[in-house]
PDB file of C-alpha atoms in Angstrom:
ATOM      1  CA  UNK A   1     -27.892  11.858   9.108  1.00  0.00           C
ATOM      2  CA  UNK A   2     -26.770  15.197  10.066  1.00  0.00           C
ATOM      3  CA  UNK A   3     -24.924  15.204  13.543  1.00  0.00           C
ATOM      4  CA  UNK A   4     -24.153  18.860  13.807  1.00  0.00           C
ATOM      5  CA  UNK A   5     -23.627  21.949  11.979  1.00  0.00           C
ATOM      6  CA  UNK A   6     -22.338  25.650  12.082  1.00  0.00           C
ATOM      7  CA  UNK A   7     -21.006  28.749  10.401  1.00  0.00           C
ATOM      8  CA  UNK A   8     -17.148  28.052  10.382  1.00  0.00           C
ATOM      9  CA  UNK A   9     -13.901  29.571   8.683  1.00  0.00           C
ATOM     10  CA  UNK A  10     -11.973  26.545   7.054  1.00  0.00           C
ATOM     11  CA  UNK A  11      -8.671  26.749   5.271  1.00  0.00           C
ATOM     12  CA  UNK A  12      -7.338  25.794   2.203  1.00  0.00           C
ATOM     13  CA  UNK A  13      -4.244  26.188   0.806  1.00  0.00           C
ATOM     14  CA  UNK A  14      -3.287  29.455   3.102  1.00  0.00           C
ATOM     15  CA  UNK A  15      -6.537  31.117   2.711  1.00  0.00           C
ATOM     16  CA  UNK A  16      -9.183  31.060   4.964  1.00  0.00           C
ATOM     17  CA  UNK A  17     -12.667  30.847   3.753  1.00  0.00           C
ATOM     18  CA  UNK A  18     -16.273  31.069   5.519  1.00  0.00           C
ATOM     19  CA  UNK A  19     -18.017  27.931   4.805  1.00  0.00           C
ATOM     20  CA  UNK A  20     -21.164  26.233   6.447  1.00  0.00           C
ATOM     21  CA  UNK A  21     -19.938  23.238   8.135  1.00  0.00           C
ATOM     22  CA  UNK A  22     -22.469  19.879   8.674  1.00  0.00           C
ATOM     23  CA  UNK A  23     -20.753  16.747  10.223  1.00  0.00           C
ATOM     24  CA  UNK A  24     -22.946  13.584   8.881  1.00  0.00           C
ATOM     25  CA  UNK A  25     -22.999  10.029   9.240  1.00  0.00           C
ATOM     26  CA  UNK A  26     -22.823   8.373   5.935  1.00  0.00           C
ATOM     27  CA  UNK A  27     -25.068   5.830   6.623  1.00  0.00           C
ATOM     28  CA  UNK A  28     -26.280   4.589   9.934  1.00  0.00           C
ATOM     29  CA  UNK A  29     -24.904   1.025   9.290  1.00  0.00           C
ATOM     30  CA  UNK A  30     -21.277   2.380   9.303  1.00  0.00           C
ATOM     31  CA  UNK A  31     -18.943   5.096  11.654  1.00  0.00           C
ATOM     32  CA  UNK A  32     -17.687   6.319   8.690  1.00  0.00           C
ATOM     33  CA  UNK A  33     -18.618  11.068   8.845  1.00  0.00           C
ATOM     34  CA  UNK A  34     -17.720  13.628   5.992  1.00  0.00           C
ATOM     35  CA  UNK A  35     -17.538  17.257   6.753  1.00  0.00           C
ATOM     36  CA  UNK A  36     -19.345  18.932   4.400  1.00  0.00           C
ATOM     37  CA  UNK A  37     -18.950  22.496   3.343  1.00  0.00           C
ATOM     38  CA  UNK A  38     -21.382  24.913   1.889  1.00  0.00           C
ATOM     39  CA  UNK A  39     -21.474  28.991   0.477  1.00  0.00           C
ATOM     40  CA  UNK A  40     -23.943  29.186   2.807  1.00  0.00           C
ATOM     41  CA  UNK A  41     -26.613  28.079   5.389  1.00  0.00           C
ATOM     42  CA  UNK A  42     -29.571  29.093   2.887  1.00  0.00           C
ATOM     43  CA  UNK A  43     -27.477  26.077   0.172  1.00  0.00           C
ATOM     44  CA  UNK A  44     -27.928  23.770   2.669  1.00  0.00           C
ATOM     45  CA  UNK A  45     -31.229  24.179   3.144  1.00  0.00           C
ATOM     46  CA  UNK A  46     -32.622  24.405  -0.515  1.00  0.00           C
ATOM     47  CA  UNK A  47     -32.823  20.683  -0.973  1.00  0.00           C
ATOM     48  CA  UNK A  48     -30.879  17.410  -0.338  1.00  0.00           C
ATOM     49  CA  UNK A  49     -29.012  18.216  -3.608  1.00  0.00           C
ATOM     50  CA  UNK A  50     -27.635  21.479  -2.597  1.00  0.00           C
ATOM     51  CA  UNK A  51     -24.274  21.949  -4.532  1.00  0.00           C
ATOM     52  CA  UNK A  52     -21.514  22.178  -1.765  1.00  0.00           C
ATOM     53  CA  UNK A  53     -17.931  23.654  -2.083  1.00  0.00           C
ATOM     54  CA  UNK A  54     -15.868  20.860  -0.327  1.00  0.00           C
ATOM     55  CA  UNK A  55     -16.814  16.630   0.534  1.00  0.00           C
ATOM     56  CA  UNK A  56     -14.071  15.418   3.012  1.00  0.00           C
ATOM     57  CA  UNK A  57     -14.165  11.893   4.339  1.00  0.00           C
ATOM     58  CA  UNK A  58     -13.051  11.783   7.758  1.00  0.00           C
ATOM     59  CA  UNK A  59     -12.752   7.642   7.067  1.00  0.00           C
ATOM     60  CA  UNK A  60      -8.815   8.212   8.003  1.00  0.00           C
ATOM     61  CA  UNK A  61      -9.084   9.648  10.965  1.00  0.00           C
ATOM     62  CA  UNK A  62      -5.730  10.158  13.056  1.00  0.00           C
ATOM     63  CA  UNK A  63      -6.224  12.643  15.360  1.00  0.00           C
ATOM     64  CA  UNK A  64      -7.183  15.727  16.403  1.00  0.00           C
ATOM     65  CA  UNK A  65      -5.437  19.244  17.427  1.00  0.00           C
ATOM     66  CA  UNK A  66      -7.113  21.939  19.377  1.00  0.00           C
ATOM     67  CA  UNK A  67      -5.482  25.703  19.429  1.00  0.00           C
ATOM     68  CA  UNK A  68      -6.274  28.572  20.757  1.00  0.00           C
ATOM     69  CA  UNK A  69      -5.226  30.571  17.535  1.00  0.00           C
ATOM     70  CA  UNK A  70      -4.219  29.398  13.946  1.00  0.00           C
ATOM     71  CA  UNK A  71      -2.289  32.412  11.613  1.00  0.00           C
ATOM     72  CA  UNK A  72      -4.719  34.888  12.598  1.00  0.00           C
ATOM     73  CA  UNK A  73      -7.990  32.815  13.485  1.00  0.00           C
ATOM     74  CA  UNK A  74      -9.149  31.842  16.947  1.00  0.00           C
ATOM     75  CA  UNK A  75     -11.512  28.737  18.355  1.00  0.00           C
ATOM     76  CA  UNK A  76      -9.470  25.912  16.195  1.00  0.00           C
ATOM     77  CA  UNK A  77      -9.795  22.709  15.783  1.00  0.00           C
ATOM     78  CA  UNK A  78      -7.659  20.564  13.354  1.00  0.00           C
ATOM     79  CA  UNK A  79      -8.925  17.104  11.956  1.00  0.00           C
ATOM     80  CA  UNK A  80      -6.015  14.911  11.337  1.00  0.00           C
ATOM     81  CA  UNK A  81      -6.896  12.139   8.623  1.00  0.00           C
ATOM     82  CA  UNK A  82      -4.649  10.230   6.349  1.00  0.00           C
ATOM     83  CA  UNK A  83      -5.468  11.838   3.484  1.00  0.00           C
ATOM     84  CA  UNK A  84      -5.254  15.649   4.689  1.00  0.00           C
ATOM     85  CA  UNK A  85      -5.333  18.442   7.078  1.00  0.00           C
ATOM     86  CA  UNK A  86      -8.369  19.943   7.982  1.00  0.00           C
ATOM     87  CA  UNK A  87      -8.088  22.939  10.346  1.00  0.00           C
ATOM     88  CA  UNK A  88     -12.015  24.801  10.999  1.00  0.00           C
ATOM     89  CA  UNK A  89     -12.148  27.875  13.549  1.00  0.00           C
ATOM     90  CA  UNK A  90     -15.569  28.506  15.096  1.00  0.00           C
ATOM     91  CA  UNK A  91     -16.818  31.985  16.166  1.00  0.00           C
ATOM     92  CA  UNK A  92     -17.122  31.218  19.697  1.00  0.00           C
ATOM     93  CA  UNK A  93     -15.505  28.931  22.138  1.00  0.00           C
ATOM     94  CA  UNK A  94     -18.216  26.690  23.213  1.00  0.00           C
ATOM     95  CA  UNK A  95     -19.433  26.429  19.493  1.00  0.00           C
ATOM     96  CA  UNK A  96     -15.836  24.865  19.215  1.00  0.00           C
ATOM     97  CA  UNK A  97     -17.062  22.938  22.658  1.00  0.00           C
ATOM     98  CA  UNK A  98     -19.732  21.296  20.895  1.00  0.00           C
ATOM     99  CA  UNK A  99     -18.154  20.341  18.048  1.00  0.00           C
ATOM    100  CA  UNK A 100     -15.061  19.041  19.645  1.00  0.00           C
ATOM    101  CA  UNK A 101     -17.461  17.183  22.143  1.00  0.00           C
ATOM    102  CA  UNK A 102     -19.298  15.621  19.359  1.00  0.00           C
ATOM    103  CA  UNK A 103     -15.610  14.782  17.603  1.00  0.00           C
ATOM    104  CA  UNK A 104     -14.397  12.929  20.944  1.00  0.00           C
ATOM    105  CA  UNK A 105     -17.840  11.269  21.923  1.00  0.00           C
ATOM    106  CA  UNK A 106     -17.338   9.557  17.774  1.00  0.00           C
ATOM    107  CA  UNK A 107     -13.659   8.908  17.736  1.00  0.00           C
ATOM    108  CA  UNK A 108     -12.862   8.442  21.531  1.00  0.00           C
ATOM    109  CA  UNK A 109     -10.528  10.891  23.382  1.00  0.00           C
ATOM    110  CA  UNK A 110      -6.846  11.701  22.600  1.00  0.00           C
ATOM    111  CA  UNK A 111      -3.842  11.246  24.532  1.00  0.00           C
ATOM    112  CA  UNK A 112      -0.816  12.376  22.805  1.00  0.00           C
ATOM    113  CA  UNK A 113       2.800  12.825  23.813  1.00  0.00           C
ATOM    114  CA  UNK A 114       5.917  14.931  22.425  1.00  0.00           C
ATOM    115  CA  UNK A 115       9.003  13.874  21.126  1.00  0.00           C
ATOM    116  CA  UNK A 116      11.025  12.976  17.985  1.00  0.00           C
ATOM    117  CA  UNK A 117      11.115  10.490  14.814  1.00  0.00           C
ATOM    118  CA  UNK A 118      14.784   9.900  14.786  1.00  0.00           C
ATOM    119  CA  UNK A 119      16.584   9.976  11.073  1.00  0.00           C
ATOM    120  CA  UNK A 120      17.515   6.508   9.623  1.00  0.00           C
ATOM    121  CA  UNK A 121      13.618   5.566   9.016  1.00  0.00           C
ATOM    122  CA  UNK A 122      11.595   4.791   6.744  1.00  0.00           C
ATOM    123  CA  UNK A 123       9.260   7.706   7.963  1.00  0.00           C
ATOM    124  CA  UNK A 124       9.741  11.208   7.984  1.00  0.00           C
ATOM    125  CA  UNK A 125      12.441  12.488  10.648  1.00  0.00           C
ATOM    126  CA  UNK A 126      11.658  15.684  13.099  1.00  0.00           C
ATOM    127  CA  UNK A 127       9.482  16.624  15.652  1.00  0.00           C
ATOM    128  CA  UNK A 128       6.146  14.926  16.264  1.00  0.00           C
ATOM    129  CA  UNK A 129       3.419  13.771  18.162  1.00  0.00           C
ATOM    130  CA  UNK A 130       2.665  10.732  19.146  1.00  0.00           C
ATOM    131  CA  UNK A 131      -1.340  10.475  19.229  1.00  0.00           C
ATOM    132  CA  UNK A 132      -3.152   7.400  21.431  1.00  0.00           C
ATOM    133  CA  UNK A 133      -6.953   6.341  20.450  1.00  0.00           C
ATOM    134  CA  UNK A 134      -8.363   2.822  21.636  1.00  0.00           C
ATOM    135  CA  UNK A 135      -7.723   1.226  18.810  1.00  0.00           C
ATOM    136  CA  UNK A 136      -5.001   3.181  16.442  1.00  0.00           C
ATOM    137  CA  UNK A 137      -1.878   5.606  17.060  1.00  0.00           C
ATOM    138  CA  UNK A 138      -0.376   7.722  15.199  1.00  0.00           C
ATOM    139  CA  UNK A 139       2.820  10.147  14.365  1.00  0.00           C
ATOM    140  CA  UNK A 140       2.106  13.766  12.972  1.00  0.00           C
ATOM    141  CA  UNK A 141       4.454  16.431  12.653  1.00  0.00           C
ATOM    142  CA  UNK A 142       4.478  18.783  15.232  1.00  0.00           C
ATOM    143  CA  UNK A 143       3.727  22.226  13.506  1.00  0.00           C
ATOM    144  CA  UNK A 144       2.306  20.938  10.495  1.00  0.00           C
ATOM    145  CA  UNK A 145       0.318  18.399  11.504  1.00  0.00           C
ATOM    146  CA  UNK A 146       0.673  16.160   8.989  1.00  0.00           C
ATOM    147  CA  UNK A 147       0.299  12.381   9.038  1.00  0.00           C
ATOM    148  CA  UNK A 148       3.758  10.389   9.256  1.00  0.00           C
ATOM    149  CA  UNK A 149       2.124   7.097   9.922  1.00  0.00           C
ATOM    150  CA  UNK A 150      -1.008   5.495  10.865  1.00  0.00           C
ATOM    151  CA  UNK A 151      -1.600   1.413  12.266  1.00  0.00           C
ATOM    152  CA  UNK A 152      -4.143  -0.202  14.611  1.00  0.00           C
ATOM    153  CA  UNK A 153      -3.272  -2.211  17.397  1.00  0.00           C
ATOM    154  CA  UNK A 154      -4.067  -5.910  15.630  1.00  0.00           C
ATOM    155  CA  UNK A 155      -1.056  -4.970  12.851  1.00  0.00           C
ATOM    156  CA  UNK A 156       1.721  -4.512  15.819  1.00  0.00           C
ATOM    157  CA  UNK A 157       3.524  -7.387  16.826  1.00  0.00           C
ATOM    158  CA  UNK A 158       5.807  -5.910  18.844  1.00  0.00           C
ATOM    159  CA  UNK A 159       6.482  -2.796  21.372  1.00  0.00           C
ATOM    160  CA  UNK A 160       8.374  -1.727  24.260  1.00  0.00           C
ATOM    161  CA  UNK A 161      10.203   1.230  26.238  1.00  0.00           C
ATOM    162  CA  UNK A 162      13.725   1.496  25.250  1.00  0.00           C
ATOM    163  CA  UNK A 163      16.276   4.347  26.366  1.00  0.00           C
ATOM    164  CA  UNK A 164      15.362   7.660  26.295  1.00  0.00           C
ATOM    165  CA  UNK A 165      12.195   6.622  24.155  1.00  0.00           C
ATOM    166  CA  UNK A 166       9.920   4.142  23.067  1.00  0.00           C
ATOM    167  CA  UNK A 167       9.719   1.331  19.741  1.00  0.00           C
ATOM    168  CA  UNK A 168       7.563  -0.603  18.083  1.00  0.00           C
ATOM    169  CA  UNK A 169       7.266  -3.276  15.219  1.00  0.00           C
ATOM    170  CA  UNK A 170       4.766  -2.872  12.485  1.00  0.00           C
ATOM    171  CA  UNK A 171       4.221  -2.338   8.913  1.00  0.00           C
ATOM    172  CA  UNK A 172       2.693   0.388   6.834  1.00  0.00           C
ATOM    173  CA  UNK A 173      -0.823  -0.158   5.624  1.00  0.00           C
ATOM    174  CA  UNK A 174       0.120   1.813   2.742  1.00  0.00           C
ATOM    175  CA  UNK A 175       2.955  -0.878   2.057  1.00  0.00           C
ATOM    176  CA  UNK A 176       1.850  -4.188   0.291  1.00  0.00           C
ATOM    177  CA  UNK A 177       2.989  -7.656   1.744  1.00  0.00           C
ATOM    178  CA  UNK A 178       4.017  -8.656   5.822  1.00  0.00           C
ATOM    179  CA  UNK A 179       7.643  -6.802   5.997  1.00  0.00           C
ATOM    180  CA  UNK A 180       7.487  -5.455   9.061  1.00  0.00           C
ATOM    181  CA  UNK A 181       9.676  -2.437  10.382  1.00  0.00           C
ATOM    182  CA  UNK A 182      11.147  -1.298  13.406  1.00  0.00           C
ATOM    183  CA  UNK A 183       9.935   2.372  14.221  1.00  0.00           C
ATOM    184  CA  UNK A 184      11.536   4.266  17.215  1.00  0.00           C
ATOM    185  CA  UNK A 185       9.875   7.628  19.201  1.00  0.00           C
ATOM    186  CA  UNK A 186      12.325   9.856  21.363  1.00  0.00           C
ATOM    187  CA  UNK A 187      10.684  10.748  24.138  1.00  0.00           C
ATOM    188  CA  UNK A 188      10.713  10.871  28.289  1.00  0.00           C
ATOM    189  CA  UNK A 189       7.335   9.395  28.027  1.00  0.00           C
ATOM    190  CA  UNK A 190       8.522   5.939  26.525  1.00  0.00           C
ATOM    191  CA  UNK A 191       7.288   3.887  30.065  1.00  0.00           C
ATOM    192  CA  UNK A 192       3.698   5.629  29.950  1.00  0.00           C
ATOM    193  CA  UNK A 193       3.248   5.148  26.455  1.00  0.00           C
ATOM    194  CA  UNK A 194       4.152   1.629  27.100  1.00  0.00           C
ATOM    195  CA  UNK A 195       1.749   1.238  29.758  1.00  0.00           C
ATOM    196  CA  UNK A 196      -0.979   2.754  27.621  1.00  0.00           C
ATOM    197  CA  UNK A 197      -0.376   0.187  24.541  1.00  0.00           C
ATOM    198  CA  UNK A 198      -0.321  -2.648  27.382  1.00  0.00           C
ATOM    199  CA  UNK A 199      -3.757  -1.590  28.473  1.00  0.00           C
ATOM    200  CA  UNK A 200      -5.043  -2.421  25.365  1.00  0.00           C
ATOM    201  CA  UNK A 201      -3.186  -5.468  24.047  1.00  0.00           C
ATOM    202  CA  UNK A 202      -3.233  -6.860  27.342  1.00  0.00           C
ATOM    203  CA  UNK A 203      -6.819  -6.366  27.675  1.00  0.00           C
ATOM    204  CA  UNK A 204      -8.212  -8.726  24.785  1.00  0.00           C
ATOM    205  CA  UNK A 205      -9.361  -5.632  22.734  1.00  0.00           C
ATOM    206  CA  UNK A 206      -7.394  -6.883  19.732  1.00  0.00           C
ATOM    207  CA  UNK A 207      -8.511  -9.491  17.168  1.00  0.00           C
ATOM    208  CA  UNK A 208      -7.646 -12.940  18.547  1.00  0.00           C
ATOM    209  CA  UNK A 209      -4.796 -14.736  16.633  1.00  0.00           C
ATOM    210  CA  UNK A 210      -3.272 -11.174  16.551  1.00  0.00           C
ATOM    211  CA  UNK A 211      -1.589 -10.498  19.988  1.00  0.00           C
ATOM    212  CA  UNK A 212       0.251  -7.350  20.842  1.00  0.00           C
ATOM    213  CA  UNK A 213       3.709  -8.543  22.340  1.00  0.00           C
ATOM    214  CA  UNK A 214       5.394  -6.180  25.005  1.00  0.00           C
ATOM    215  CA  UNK A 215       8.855  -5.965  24.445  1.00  0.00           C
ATOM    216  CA  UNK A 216       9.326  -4.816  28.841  1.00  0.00           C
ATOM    217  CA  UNK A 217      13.274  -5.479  28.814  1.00  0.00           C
ATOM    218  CA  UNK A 218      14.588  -2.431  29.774  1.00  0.00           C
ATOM    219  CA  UNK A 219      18.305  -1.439  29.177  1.00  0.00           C
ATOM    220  CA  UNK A 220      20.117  -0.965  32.504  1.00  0.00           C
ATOM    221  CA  UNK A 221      17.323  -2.967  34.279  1.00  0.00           C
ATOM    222  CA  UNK A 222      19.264  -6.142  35.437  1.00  0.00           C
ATOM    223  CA  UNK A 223      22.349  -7.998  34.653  1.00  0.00           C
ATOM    224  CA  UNK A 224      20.582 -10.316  32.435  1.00  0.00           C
ATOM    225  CA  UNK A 225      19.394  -7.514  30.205  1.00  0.00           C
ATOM    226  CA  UNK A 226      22.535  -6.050  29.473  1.00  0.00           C
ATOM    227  CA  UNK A 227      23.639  -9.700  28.503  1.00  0.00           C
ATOM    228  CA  UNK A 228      20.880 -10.232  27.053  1.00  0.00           C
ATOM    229  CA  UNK A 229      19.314  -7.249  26.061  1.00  0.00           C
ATOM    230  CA  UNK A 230      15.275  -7.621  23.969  1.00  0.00           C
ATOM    231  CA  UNK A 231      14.570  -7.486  20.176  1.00  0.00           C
ATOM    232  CA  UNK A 232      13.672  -3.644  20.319  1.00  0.00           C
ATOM    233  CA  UNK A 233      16.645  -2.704  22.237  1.00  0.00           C
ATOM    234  CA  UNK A 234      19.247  -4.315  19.963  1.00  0.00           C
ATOM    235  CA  UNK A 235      17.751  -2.685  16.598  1.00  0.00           C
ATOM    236  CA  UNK A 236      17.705   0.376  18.820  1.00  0.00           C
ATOM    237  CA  UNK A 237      21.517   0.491  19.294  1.00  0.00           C
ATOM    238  CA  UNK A 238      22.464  -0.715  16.090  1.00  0.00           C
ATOM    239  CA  UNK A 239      20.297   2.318  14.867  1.00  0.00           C
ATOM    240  CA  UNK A 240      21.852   4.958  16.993  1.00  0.00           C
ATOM    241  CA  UNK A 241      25.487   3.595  16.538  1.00  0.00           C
ATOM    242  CA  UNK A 242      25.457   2.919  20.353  1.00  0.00           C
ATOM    243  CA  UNK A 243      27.507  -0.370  20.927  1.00  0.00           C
ATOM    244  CA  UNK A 244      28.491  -1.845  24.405  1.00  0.00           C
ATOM    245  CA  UNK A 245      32.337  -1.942  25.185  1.00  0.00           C
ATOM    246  CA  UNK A 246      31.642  -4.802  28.244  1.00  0.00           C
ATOM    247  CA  UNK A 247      33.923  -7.216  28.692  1.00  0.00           C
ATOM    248  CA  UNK A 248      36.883  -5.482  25.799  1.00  0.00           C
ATOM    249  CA  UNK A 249      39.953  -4.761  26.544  1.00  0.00           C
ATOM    250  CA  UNK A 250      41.216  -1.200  26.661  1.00  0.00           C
ATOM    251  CA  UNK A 251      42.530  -0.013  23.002  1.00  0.00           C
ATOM    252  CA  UNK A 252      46.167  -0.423  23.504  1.00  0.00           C
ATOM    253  CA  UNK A 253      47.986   3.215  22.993  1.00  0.00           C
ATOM    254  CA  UNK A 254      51.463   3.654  21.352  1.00  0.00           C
ATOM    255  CA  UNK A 255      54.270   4.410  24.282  1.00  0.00           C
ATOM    256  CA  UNK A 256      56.096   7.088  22.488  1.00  0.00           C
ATOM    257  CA  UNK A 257      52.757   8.981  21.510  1.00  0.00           C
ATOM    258  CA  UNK A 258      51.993  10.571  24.933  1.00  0.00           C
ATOM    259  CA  UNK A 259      48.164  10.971  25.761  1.00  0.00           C
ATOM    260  CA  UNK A 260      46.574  14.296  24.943  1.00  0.00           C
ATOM    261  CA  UNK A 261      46.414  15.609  28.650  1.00  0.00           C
ATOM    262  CA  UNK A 262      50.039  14.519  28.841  1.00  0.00           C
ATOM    263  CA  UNK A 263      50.643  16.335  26.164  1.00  0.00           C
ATOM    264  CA  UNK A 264      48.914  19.746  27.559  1.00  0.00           C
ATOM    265  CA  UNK A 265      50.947  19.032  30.806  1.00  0.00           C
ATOM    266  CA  UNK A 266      54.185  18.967  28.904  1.00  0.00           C
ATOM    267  CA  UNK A 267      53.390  22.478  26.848  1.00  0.00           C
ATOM    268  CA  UNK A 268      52.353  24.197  29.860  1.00  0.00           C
ATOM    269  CA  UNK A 269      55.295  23.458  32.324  1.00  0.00           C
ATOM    270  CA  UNK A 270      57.660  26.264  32.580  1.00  0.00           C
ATOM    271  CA  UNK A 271      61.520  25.380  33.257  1.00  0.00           C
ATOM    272  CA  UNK A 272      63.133  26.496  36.407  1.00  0.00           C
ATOM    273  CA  UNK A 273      66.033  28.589  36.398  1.00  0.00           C
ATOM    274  CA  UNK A 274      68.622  29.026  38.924  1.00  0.00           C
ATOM    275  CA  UNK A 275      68.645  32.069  40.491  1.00  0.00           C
ATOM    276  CA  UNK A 276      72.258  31.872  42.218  1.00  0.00           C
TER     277      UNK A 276
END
């Protein structure tokens, strides 16, 4: 079943190519589109069997990226899957409209946030974007826009807000057996994002027997979190090297080594001399 179609320039590699574009429904039993690409309009409409240049399956899907301009392209829209990259640039802005309109009315609407995949991961370090759907997220690089991870909602145990970002506990689907891992986003955005992963855990939209757990303990909240601060927060600092000092006493410093202000103090005073 054909859902829409269109003249469109899609690239490959780093060349750009005119292709016609037609989104289609695999079968109507399943949500599962490929894009397919032809030469031409006229291939498409020989017979079913028309011979076409590209067959992506958009069964991966992780997000989607609209731009203004691409290298030297206008009108863009990049499909984010988890196998590859698609980006398509339409002639006109509200044939991009239509398309993208079709996209979000299949897939749901995007809302993604900026920030950083700290180093000392098991996933690619730099900066990203976090992408929200109903029932997925994902991390993509930001300029490249490829896929760092992928997981749905009913294979994450654990989340929460933590300084100066947000975590989460889940494994990779690529990644055989239940070892799960402890992922961290930098970001301002960590108490929104939590919100948005509450709406949907907390809102019986997962599997049952598969419950989302909010991590909420925030550092610096209350006495009894810094005592006692949550699971995410504690892989969190032994991640960043961060370490509370509470309660230790004061490194004890040699007496004949003076302190290094002392020591500027000392250098810097001039003797008097007297002037009689």
């Amino acid at each position: 079943m054909d859902l829409i179609e269109g003249r469109v320039r899609y690239r490959k590699g780093k060349k750009w190519k005119i292709r016609w574009a037609v989104l289609r429904r695999v079968n109507p039993a399943t949500d599962v589109l490929n894009l397919v690409l032809y030469p031409d309009r006229h291939s498409d409409q020989t017979n079913a069997g028309a011979r076409h240049k590209a067959l992506l399956s958009l069964k991966g899907f992780s997000g989607l990226q609209v731009l203004n301009k691409m290298d030297k392209h206008f009108n863009v829209i990049v499909i984010i899957t988890t196998e590859e990259v698609i980006p398509l640039s339409f002639e006109t802005i509200d044939q991009r409209a239509d398309w993208l309109a079709l996209l979000q009315g299949h897939f749901g609407k995007e809302k993604s946030f900026e920030g950083i995949v700290p180093h000392k991961q098991k996933i690619k370090a730099g900066e990203a974007h976090l992408r929200f759907y109903a029932t997925f997220f994902s991390l993509t690089k930001k300029d490249s826009y490829r896929l760092i991870g992928h997981w749905k909602f009913t294979a994450l145990p654990k989340y929460g807000a933590v300084e100066a970002g947000f975590a989460f506990q889940a494994s990779q689907e690529s990644q055989s057996g239940d070892k799960l891992m402890t992922y961290f986003f930098a970001t301002r955005a960590g108490k929104e994002i939590h919100s948005l992963f509450d709406s949907v855990c907390r809102a019986g939209e997962v599997v049952p027997g598969q419950e989302c757990l909010s991590d909420s303990s925030q550092p610096g909240t209350s006495e009894e979190d810094d005592r006692r601060p949550g699971f995410l927060r504690r892989a969190w600092l032994r991640m960043s090297g961060k370490r509370s000092h509470k309660g230790k006493a004061p490194r004890p410093r040699s007496m004949s080594m003076p302190s290094s202000s002392q020591g500027r103090k000392a250098r810097l005073k001039v003797p008097s001399r007297d002037l009689q």
